[in-house]
Amino acid sequence: MPEITDLPSAEDFRKGLFIQLVNADANRALLENAVYDSVEDMAAVVRCKVAEEGALLYSFRVTKDSLPLFRMGQSEVLAEAYKNTAAQEFQLRNTADILREELERQIEAGEVTEIQREVMEEMLAQESPLYVLTNQEKVNGANVMLCPVALQKVYEELGEPYYVLPSSIHEVMVVRESEDMDIGRMKETVKEVNLSTVEPEDLLSYEVFRYDGRKLSVAREDVPKVSETVDRVKHHKWTM
């Protein structure tokens, strides 16, 4: 880590503020003195970037005790952090495209046999129903869930409402509503992945969320899907 000897200036502090979205229950002790907002079972924690070294980002968590040093209140710090976070560059990529890139890397490195290559290329020939949404750095990219403009752009690109499956604090998975995936099963999958794959410090949420073109909210199984509503309208028999 690069040597950091001085606190950032008030202006650098303001510019460096951003939101890190984490699981609230897993970070209960951390939140005692943190500047944060509650978001369902998550916490939007304020951090401040102090240095970058290649692909590495160095930052510190902003505490209530540190605010007098920078002459800012909690609400002002949160507002600046949200603004800076919303200004990030985000990327939406199909998981098949990501796996194809990894396959190409493995082929160039001689890590797969010809038979393995053929099998994997056949498997990746079509687009996957799953997309990965994160920021350009792929660090703390799950904070895109708090960026209305980014969520709306994803809605426009996919052309319909979609579900957001928390993957880790660094990224989320996205799936179109028309894929007709069962919400209960998606929640079970999120839970299984959290318990078996995600490191405790990277845990984000056990919920599944839905973006309807206006807002992001926890997905509910009793909410009619757009496709179901359209189907009912098509088959409705009007009577006088």
Short mmCIF file of C-alpha atoms in Angstrom, two decimals:
data_model
loop_
_atom_site.label_atom_id
_atom_site.label_comp_id
_atom_site.label_asym_id
_atom_site.label_seq_id
_atom_site.Cartn_x
_atom_site.Cartn_y
_atom_site.Cartn_z
CA MET A 1 0.00 0.00 0.00
CA PRO A 2 1.33 3.48 -0.82
CA GLU A 3 2.45 5.48 2.20
CA ILE A 4 -0.22 7.91 3.39
CA THR A 5 1.17 10.36 5.93
CA ASP A 6 -1.34 13.23 5.93
CA LEU A 7 -5.08 13.55 6.08
CA PRO A 8 -6.66 14.69 2.80
CA SER A 9 -7.55 18.35 2.51
CA ALA A 10 -11.20 19.30 2.98
CA GLU A 11 -11.59 19.58 -0.81
CA ASP A 12 -9.89 16.24 -1.52
CA PHE A 13 -12.01 14.68 1.20
CA ARG A 14 -15.18 15.98 -0.44
CA LYS A 15 -14.11 14.73 -3.87
CA GLY A 16 -13.03 11.34 -2.53
CA LEU A 17 -16.29 10.45 -0.81
CA PHE A 18 -18.25 7.47 -2.13
CA ILE A 19 -20.76 4.84 -1.01
CA GLN A 20 -19.83 1.27 -0.15
CA LEU A 21 -22.92 -0.94 0.07
CA VAL A 22 -22.53 -3.71 2.66
CA ASN A 23 -24.66 -6.15 4.62
CA ALA A 24 -25.89 -4.41 7.78
CA ASP A 25 -26.08 -7.39 10.11
CA ALA A 26 -22.61 -8.66 9.20
CA ASN A 27 -21.16 -5.20 9.90
CA ARG A 28 -23.06 -4.30 13.06
CA ALA A 29 -19.92 -3.37 15.03
CA LEU A 30 -18.51 -1.31 12.15
CA LEU A 31 -21.73 0.69 11.87
CA GLU A 32 -21.68 1.90 15.47
CA ASN A 33 -19.53 4.91 14.58
CA ALA A 34 -19.93 4.94 10.80
CA VAL A 35 -21.69 7.50 8.64
CA TYR A 36 -24.29 5.48 6.74
CA ASP A 37 -27.86 5.05 5.49
CA SER A 38 -29.99 1.94 6.00
CA VAL A 39 -31.17 0.24 2.79
CA GLU A 40 -33.32 -2.86 3.44
CA ASP A 41 -30.91 -5.41 5.00
CA MET A 42 -27.91 -3.39 3.79
CA ALA A 43 -26.04 -0.27 4.86
CA ALA A 44 -24.79 2.49 2.54
CA VAL A 45 -21.48 3.27 4.28
CA VAL A 46 -19.49 6.38 3.40
CA ARG A 47 -15.82 5.90 2.54
CA CYS A 48 -13.19 8.30 1.24
CA LYS A 49 -10.70 7.42 -1.49
CA VAL A 50 -7.17 8.47 -0.62
CA ALA A 51 -4.96 6.73 -3.20
CA GLU A 52 -4.89 4.42 -6.22
CA GLU A 53 -2.12 2.06 -7.23
CA GLY A 54 -2.78 0.26 -10.49
CA ALA A 55 -6.06 -1.58 -10.11
CA LEU A 56 -6.00 -1.14 -6.32
CA LEU A 57 -8.07 1.47 -4.54
CA TYR A 58 -7.22 2.67 -1.04
CA SER A 59 -9.85 4.31 1.11
CA PHE A 60 -10.92 4.79 4.71
CA ARG A 61 -14.32 4.52 6.35
CA VAL A 62 -15.73 7.88 7.40
CA THR A 63 -16.71 7.93 11.07
CA LYS A 64 -18.84 10.37 13.03
CA ASP A 65 -15.79 11.22 15.11
CA SER A 66 -13.80 12.28 12.04
CA LEU A 67 -16.38 14.75 10.69
CA PRO A 68 -15.15 17.79 12.70
CA LEU A 69 -11.75 17.43 11.01
CA PHE A 70 -13.37 18.24 7.66
CA ARG A 71 -16.07 20.63 8.91
CA MET A 72 -18.93 18.65 7.40
CA GLY A 73 -22.08 17.19 8.90
CA GLN A 74 -23.43 13.67 8.32
CA SER A 75 -26.15 14.72 5.87
CA GLU A 76 -23.69 16.76 3.80
CA VAL A 77 -21.17 13.90 3.72
CA LEU A 78 -23.86 11.43 2.62
CA ALA A 79 -25.10 13.79 -0.09
CA GLU A 80 -21.59 14.21 -1.52
CA ALA A 81 -20.93 10.47 -1.35
CA TYR A 82 -24.13 9.69 -3.25
CA LYS A 83 -23.32 12.34 -5.86
CA ASN A 84 -19.80 11.03 -6.44
CA THR A 85 -21.03 7.44 -6.58
CA ALA A 86 -23.67 8.31 -9.19
CA ALA A 87 -20.95 9.90 -11.33
CA GLN A 88 -19.06 6.59 -11.66
CA GLU A 89 -18.90 4.68 -14.92
CA PHE A 90 -20.90 1.46 -14.71
CA GLN A 91 -20.91 -1.53 -17.05
CA LEU A 92 -23.50 -4.19 -17.85
CA ARG A 93 -22.11 -7.35 -19.43
CA ASN A 94 -23.61 -10.68 -20.33
CA THR A 95 -22.01 -13.50 -18.37
CA ALA A 96 -21.43 -15.48 -21.58
CA ASP A 97 -19.26 -12.64 -22.92
CA ILE A 98 -17.22 -12.59 -19.71
CA LEU A 99 -16.70 -16.37 -19.88
CA ARG A 100 -15.70 -16.16 -23.55
CA GLU A 101 -12.97 -13.68 -22.65
CA GLU A 102 -11.74 -16.00 -19.92
CA LEU A 103 -11.77 -18.91 -22.37
CA GLU A 104 -9.68 -16.92 -24.84
CA ARG A 105 -7.20 -16.16 -22.08
CA GLN A 106 -6.99 -19.84 -21.15
CA ILE A 107 -6.50 -20.84 -24.81
CA GLU A 108 -3.66 -18.34 -25.25
CA ALA A 109 -2.07 -19.59 -22.03
CA GLY A 110 -2.43 -23.22 -23.14
CA GLU A 111 -4.54 -24.09 -20.11
CA VAL A 112 -7.27 -26.01 -21.99
CA THR A 113 -7.21 -28.93 -24.38
CA GLU A 114 -8.76 -28.82 -27.85
CA ILE A 115 -11.69 -30.97 -26.70
CA GLN A 116 -12.28 -28.73 -23.67
CA ARG A 117 -12.18 -25.67 -25.93
CA GLU A 118 -14.78 -27.12 -28.31
CA VAL A 119 -17.12 -28.08 -25.45
CA MET A 120 -16.83 -24.68 -23.81
CA GLU A 121 -17.30 -22.78 -27.07
CA GLU A 122 -20.48 -24.75 -27.76
CA MET A 123 -21.77 -23.97 -24.27
CA LEU A 124 -21.04 -20.25 -24.72
CA ALA A 125 -22.47 -19.96 -28.23
CA GLN A 126 -25.64 -18.28 -27.01
CA GLU A 127 -26.32 -15.32 -24.76
CA SER A 128 -26.85 -16.10 -21.09
CA PRO A 129 -29.99 -14.90 -19.24
CA LEU A 130 -27.67 -13.44 -16.58
CA TYR A 131 -25.80 -10.13 -16.73
CA VAL A 132 -23.16 -8.69 -14.43
CA LEU A 133 -23.59 -5.06 -13.35
CA THR A 134 -20.66 -3.31 -11.66
CA ASN A 135 -18.46 -0.24 -11.94
CA GLN A 136 -15.42 0.08 -14.20
CA GLU A 137 -13.02 -0.79 -11.38
CA LYS A 138 -15.10 -3.82 -10.31
CA VAL A 139 -14.58 -2.68 -6.71
CA ASN A 140 -17.58 -1.81 -4.53
CA GLY A 141 -19.63 -1.91 -7.72
CA ALA A 142 -22.81 -3.06 -5.98
CA ASN A 143 -23.37 0.60 -5.08
CA VAL A 144 -24.96 0.89 -8.53
CA MET A 145 -28.13 -0.20 -6.74
CA LEU A 146 -28.24 3.32 -5.30
CA CYS A 147 -27.84 5.09 -8.66
CA PRO A 148 -31.24 5.78 -10.31
CA VAL A 149 -29.74 6.97 -13.61
CA ALA A 150 -27.63 3.81 -13.99
CA LEU A 151 -30.60 1.58 -13.14
CA GLN A 152 -32.72 3.41 -15.71
CA LYS A 153 -30.05 2.96 -18.39
CA VAL A 154 -30.03 -0.78 -17.71
CA TYR A 155 -33.83 -0.79 -18.01
CA GLU A 156 -33.59 0.96 -21.39
CA GLU A 157 -30.89 -1.43 -22.63
CA LEU A 158 -32.82 -4.55 -21.59
CA GLY A 159 -36.14 -3.08 -22.70
CA GLU A 160 -38.17 -4.29 -19.72
CA PRO A 161 -38.27 -4.63 -15.91
CA TYR A 162 -35.55 -6.77 -14.40
CA TYR A 163 -34.43 -8.48 -11.21
CA VAL A 164 -31.25 -7.66 -9.31
CA LEU A 165 -29.56 -10.52 -7.46
CA PRO A 166 -26.91 -9.34 -4.97
CA SER A 167 -23.70 -11.19 -5.74
CA SER A 168 -21.23 -9.38 -3.47
CA ILE A 169 -20.36 -5.84 -2.45
CA HIS A 170 -18.48 -5.61 -5.76
CA GLU A 171 -21.17 -6.58 -8.28
CA VAL A 172 -24.77 -7.65 -8.77
CA MET A 173 -26.42 -10.02 -11.22
CA VAL A 174 -29.26 -8.87 -13.47
CA VAL A 175 -31.93 -10.97 -15.20
CA ARG A 176 -34.85 -9.84 -17.36
CA GLU A 177 -38.30 -10.31 -15.91
CA SER A 178 -39.40 -12.11 -19.10
CA GLU A 179 -36.98 -14.93 -18.30
CA ASP A 180 -39.81 -15.94 -15.95
CA MET A 181 -37.56 -17.07 -13.11
CA ASP A 182 -39.28 -17.98 -9.85
CA ILE A 183 -38.64 -15.31 -7.20
CA GLY A 184 -38.60 -17.85 -4.37
CA ARG A 185 -36.04 -19.94 -6.19
CA MET A 186 -33.90 -16.87 -6.95
CA LYS A 187 -33.89 -16.00 -3.24
CA GLU A 188 -32.82 -19.54 -2.37
CA THR A 189 -30.02 -19.29 -4.91
CA VAL A 190 -28.81 -15.99 -3.44
CA LYS A 191 -28.84 -17.54 0.03
CA GLU A 192 -26.96 -20.65 -1.11
CA VAL A 193 -24.29 -18.61 -2.90
CA ASN A 194 -23.88 -16.29 0.10
CA LEU A 195 -23.36 -19.22 2.44
CA SER A 196 -21.10 -21.29 0.19
CA THR A 197 -19.14 -18.89 -2.01
CA VAL A 198 -19.14 -15.29 -0.81
CA GLU A 199 -16.52 -14.24 1.73
CA PRO A 200 -18.07 -12.81 4.92
CA GLU A 201 -16.57 -9.36 4.28
CA ASP A 202 -18.08 -9.33 0.77
CA LEU A 203 -21.61 -10.36 1.80
CA LEU A 204 -24.25 -7.93 0.51
CA SER A 205 -27.87 -9.05 0.87
CA TYR A 206 -30.18 -12.06 1.08
CA GLU A 207 -32.95 -10.25 -0.80
CA VAL A 208 -33.81 -10.22 -4.51
CA PHE A 209 -34.76 -6.83 -5.94
CA ARG A 210 -36.89 -5.71 -8.89
CA TYR A 211 -36.55 -2.58 -11.01
CA ASP A 212 -39.78 -1.64 -12.76
CA GLY A 213 -38.56 1.34 -14.77
CA ARG A 214 -39.15 3.80 -11.94
CA LYS A 215 -37.72 2.42 -8.71
CA LEU A 216 -35.82 -0.48 -7.19
CA SER A 217 -37.61 -2.45 -4.48
CA VAL A 218 -37.56 -5.87 -2.84
CA ALA A 219 -39.12 -8.41 -5.24
CA ARG A 220 -42.45 -9.80 -4.09
CA GLU A 221 -43.99 -12.98 -5.42
CA ASP A 222 -47.52 -11.54 -5.29
CA VAL A 223 -46.74 -8.63 -7.66
CA PRO A 224 -47.97 -9.33 -11.24
CA LYS A 225 -45.23 -9.32 -13.85
CA VAL A 226 -45.51 -7.02 -16.85
CA SER A 227 -45.80 -10.05 -19.16
CA GLU A 228 -48.69 -11.42 -17.09
CA THR A 229 -50.51 -8.07 -17.13
CA VAL A 230 -50.14 -7.75 -20.90
CA ASP A 231 -51.39 -11.32 -21.36
CA ARG A 232 -54.46 -10.62 -19.24
CA VAL A 233 -55.23 -7.49 -21.24
CA LYS A 234 -54.94 -9.39 -24.54
CA HIS A 235 -57.35 -12.07 -23.39
CA HIS A 236 -59.79 -9.84 -21.56
CA LYS A 237 -63.31 -9.96 -22.99
CA TRP A 238 -64.99 -6.60 -22.76
CA THR A 239 -68.71 -6.63 -22.01
CA MET A 240 -71.24 -3.83 -22.06
#
